[in-house]
mmCIF file of C-alpha atoms in Angstrom:
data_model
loop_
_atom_site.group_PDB
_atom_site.id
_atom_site.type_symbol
_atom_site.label_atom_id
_atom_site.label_comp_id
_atom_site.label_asym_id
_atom_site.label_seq_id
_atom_site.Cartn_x
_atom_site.Cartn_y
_atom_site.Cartn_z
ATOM 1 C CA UNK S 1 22.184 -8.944 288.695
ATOM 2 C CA UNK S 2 23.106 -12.547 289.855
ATOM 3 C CA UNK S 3 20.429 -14.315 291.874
ATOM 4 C CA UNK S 4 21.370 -15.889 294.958
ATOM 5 C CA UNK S 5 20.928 -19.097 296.231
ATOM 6 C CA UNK S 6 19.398 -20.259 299.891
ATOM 7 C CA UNK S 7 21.156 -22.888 301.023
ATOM 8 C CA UNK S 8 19.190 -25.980 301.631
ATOM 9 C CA UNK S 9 16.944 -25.617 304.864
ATOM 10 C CA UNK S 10 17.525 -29.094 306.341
ATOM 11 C CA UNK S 11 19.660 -28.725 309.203
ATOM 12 C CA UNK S 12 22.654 -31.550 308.944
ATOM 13 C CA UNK S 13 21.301 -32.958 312.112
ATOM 14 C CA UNK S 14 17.662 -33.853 311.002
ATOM 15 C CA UNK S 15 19.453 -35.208 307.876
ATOM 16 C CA UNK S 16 20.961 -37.569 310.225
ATOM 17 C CA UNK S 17 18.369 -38.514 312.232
ATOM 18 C CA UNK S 18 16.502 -38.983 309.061
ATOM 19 C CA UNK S 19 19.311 -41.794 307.948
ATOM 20 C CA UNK S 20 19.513 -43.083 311.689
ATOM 21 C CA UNK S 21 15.666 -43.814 311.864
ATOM 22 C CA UNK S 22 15.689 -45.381 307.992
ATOM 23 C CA UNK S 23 18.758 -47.913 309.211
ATOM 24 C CA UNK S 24 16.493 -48.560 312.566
ATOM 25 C CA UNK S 25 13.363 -49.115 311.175
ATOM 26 C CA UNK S 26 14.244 -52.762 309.704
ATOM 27 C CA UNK S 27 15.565 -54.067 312.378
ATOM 28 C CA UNK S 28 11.531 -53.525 313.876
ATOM 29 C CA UNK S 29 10.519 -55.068 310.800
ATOM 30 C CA UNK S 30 10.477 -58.755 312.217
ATOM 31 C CA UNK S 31 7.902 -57.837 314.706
ATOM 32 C CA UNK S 32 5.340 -56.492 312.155
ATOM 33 C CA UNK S 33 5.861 -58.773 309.384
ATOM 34 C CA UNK S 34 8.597 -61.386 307.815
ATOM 35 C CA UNK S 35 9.688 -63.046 304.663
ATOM 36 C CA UNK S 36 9.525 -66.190 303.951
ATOM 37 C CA UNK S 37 10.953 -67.303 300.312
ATOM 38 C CA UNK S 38 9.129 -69.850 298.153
ATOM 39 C CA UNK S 39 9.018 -73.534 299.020
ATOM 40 C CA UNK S 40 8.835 -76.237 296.771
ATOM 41 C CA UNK S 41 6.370 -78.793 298.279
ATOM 42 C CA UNK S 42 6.172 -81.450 295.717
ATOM 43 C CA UNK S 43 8.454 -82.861 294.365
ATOM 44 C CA UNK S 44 10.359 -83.961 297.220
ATOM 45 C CA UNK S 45 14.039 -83.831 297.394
ATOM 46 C CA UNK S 46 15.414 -86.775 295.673
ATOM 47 C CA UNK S 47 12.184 -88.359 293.994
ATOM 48 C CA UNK S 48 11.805 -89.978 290.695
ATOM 49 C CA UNK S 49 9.342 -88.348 287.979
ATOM 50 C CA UNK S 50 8.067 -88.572 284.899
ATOM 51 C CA UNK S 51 9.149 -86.805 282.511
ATOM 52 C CA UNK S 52 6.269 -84.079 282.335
ATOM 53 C CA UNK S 53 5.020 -83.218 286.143
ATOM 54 C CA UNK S 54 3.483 -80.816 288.556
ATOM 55 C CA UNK S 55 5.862 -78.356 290.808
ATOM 56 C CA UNK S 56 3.790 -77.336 293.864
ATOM 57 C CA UNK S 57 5.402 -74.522 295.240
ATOM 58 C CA UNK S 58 4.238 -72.483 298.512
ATOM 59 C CA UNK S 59 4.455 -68.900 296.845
ATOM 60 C CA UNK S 60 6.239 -67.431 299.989
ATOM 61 C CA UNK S 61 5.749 -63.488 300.793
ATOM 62 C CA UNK S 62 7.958 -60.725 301.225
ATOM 63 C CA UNK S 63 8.384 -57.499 302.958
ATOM 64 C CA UNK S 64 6.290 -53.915 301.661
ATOM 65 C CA UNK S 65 6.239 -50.598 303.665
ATOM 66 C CA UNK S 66 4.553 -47.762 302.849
ATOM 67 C CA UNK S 67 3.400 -44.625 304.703
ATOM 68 C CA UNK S 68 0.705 -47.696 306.676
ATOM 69 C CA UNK S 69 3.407 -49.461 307.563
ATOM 70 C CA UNK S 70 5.137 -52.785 306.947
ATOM 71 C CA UNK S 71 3.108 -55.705 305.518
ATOM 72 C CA UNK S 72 3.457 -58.907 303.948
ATOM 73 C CA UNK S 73 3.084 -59.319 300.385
ATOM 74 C CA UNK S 74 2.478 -62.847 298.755
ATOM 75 C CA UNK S 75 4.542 -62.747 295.334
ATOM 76 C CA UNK S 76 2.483 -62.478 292.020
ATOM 77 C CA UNK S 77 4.577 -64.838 289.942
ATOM 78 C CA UNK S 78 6.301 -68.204 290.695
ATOM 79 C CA UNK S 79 8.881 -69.247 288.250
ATOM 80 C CA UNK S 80 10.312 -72.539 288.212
ATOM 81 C CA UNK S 81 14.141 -73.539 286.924
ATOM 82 C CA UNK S 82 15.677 -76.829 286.331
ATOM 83 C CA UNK S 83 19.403 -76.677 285.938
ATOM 84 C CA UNK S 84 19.443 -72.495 286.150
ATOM 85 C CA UNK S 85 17.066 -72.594 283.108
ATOM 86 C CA UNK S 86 13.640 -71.464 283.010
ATOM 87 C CA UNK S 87 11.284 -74.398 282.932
ATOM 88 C CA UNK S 88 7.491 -73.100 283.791
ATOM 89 C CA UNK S 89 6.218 -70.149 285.511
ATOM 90 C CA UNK S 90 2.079 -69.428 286.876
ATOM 91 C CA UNK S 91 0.471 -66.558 288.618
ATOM 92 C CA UNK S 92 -0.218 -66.770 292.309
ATOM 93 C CA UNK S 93 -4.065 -66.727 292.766
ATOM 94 C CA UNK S 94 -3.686 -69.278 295.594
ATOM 95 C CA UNK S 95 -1.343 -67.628 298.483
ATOM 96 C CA UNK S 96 -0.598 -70.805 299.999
ATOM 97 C CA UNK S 97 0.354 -73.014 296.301
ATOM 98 C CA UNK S 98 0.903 -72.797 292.806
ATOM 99 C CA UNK S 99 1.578 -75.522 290.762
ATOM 100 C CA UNK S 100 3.657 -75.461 287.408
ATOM 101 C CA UNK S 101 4.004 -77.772 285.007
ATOM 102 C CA UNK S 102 7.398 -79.056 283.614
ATOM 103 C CA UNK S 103 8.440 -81.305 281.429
ATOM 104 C CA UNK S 104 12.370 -82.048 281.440
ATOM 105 C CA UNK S 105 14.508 -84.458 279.365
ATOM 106 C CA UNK S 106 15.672 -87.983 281.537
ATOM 107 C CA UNK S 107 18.468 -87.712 284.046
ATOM 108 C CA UNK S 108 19.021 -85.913 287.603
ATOM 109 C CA UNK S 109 17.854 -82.036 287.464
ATOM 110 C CA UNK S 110 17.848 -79.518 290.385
ATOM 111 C CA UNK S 111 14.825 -77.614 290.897
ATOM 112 C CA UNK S 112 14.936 -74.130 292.202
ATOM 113 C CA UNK S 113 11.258 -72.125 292.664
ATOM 114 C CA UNK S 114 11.833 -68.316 292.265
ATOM 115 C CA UNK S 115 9.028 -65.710 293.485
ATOM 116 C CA UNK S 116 8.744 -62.253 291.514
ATOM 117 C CA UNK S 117 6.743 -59.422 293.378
ATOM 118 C CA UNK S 118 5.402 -56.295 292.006
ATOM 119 C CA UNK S 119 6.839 -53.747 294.577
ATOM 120 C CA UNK S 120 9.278 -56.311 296.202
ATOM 121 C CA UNK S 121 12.384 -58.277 295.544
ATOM 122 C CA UNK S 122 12.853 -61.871 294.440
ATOM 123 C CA UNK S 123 12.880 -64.924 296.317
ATOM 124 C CA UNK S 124 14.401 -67.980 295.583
ATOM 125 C CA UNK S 125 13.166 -72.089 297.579
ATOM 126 C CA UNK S 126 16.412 -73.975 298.445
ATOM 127 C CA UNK S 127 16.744 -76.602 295.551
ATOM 128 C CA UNK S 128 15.349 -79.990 295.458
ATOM 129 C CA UNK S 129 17.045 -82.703 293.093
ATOM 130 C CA UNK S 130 15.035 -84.383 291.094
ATOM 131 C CA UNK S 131 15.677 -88.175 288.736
ATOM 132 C CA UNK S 132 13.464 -87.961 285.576
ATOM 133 C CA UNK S 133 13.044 -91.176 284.793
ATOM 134 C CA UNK S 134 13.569 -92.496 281.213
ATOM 135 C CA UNK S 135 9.741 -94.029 279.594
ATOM 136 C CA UNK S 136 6.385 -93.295 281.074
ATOM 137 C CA UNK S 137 6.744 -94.338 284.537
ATOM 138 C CA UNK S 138 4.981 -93.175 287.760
ATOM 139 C CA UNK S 139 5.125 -90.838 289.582
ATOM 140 C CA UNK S 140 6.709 -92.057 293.331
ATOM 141 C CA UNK S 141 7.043 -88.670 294.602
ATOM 142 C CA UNK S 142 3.685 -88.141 295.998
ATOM 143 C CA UNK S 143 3.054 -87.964 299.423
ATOM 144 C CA UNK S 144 0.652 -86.392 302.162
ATOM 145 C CA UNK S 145 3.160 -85.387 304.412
ATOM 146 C CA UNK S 146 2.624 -81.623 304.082
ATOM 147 C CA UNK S 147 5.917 -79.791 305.924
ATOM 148 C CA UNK S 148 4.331 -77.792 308.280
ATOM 149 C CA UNK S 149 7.351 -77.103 310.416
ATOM 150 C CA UNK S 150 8.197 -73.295 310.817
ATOM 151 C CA UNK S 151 10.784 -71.371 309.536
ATOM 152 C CA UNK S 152 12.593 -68.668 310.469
ATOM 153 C CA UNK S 153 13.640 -66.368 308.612
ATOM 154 C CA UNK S 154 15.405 -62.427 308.234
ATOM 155 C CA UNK S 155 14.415 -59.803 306.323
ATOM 156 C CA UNK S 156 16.744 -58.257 303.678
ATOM 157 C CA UNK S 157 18.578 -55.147 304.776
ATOM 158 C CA UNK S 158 16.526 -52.362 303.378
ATOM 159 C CA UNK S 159 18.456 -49.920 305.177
ATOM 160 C CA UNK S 160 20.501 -48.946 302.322
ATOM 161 C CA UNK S 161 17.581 -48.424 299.722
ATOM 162 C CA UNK S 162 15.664 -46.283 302.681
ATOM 163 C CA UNK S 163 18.132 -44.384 303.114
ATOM 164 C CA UNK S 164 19.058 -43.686 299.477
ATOM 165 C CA UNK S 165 15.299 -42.893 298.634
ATOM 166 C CA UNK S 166 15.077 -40.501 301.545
ATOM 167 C CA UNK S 167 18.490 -38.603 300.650
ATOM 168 C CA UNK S 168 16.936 -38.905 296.964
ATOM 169 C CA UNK S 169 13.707 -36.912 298.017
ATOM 170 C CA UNK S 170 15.218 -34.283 300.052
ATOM 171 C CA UNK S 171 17.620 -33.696 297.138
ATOM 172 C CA UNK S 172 15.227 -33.672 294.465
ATOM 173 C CA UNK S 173 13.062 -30.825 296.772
ATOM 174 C CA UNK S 174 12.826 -27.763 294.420
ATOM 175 C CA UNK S 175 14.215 -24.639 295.993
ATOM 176 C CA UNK S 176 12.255 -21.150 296.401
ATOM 177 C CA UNK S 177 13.962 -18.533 294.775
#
């Protein structure tokens, strides 16, 4: 005898409205919580270093939702490239800097500070040229002016990956015989 099969219980319409409220809900997002990508306080843009120096970096946070809600999540790991090369990474244990050591050969380098979550994507600082100079000189980059001007920015569209996981779990739902 051939068993028969129930078709699935969820009405097409709550599907939808299931998709519709995943593509609203980060568009609300801004209101609870926002990203903001890495920074890269020290060096400034355009200063001359020696050849082995600090990277300060403001870790940055990005954007986690769970059944609570939407937070902010400082990343875990900073990593630091010179020239789209890897060049030093640290954990966060400070959410507001990291520093990471680097030591590059002499010449003009671009910096780039990446953050690496746990449950969220990357982030990536805009870069900052740096001149390594050639002997042991000092350091002229430092400076105490902190940037403490604000910045806006937009979350990533999670829409997509909402919607995906939701479709996913209704699909995966095992069926009563």
């Amino acid at each position: 005898m051939r068993r028969r099969y129930r078709p699935l219980r969820t009405p097409p319409l709550a599907t939808l409205s299931l998709v519709m409220l995943s593509l609203a809900v980060p568009s609300l997002a801004p209101v609870a919580a926002a990203e903001e990508p890495p920074e890269i306080l020290e060096p400034q843009d355009t200063a001359t270093v020696p050849s082995t120096f600090p990277v300060t970096v403001y870790p940055g946070t990005y954007l986690y939702c769970d059944t609570d809600g939407c937070f902010d999540e400082t990343f875990q790991t900073i990593r630091v490239e010179a020239d789209d090369e890897p060049a030093g990474s640290e954990s966060v244990d400070d959410p507001m800097e990291v520093v990471v050591e680097v030591t590059l050969e002499p010449g003009q380098h671009t910096l780039v500070a990446h953050g690496e979550g746990f449950l969220g994507g990357p982030g990536q600082s805009e870069p900052v040229v740096v001149m390594v100079e050639t002997g042991g000189g000092t350091d002229s980059g430092d400076s105490d002016e902190g940037g403490s001007g604000c910045r806006v920015s937009s979350p990533r569209g999670g829409a997509p990956l909402l919607a995906l996981a939701l479709l996913t779990l209704f699909g995966r739902r095992r069926r009563r015989p």
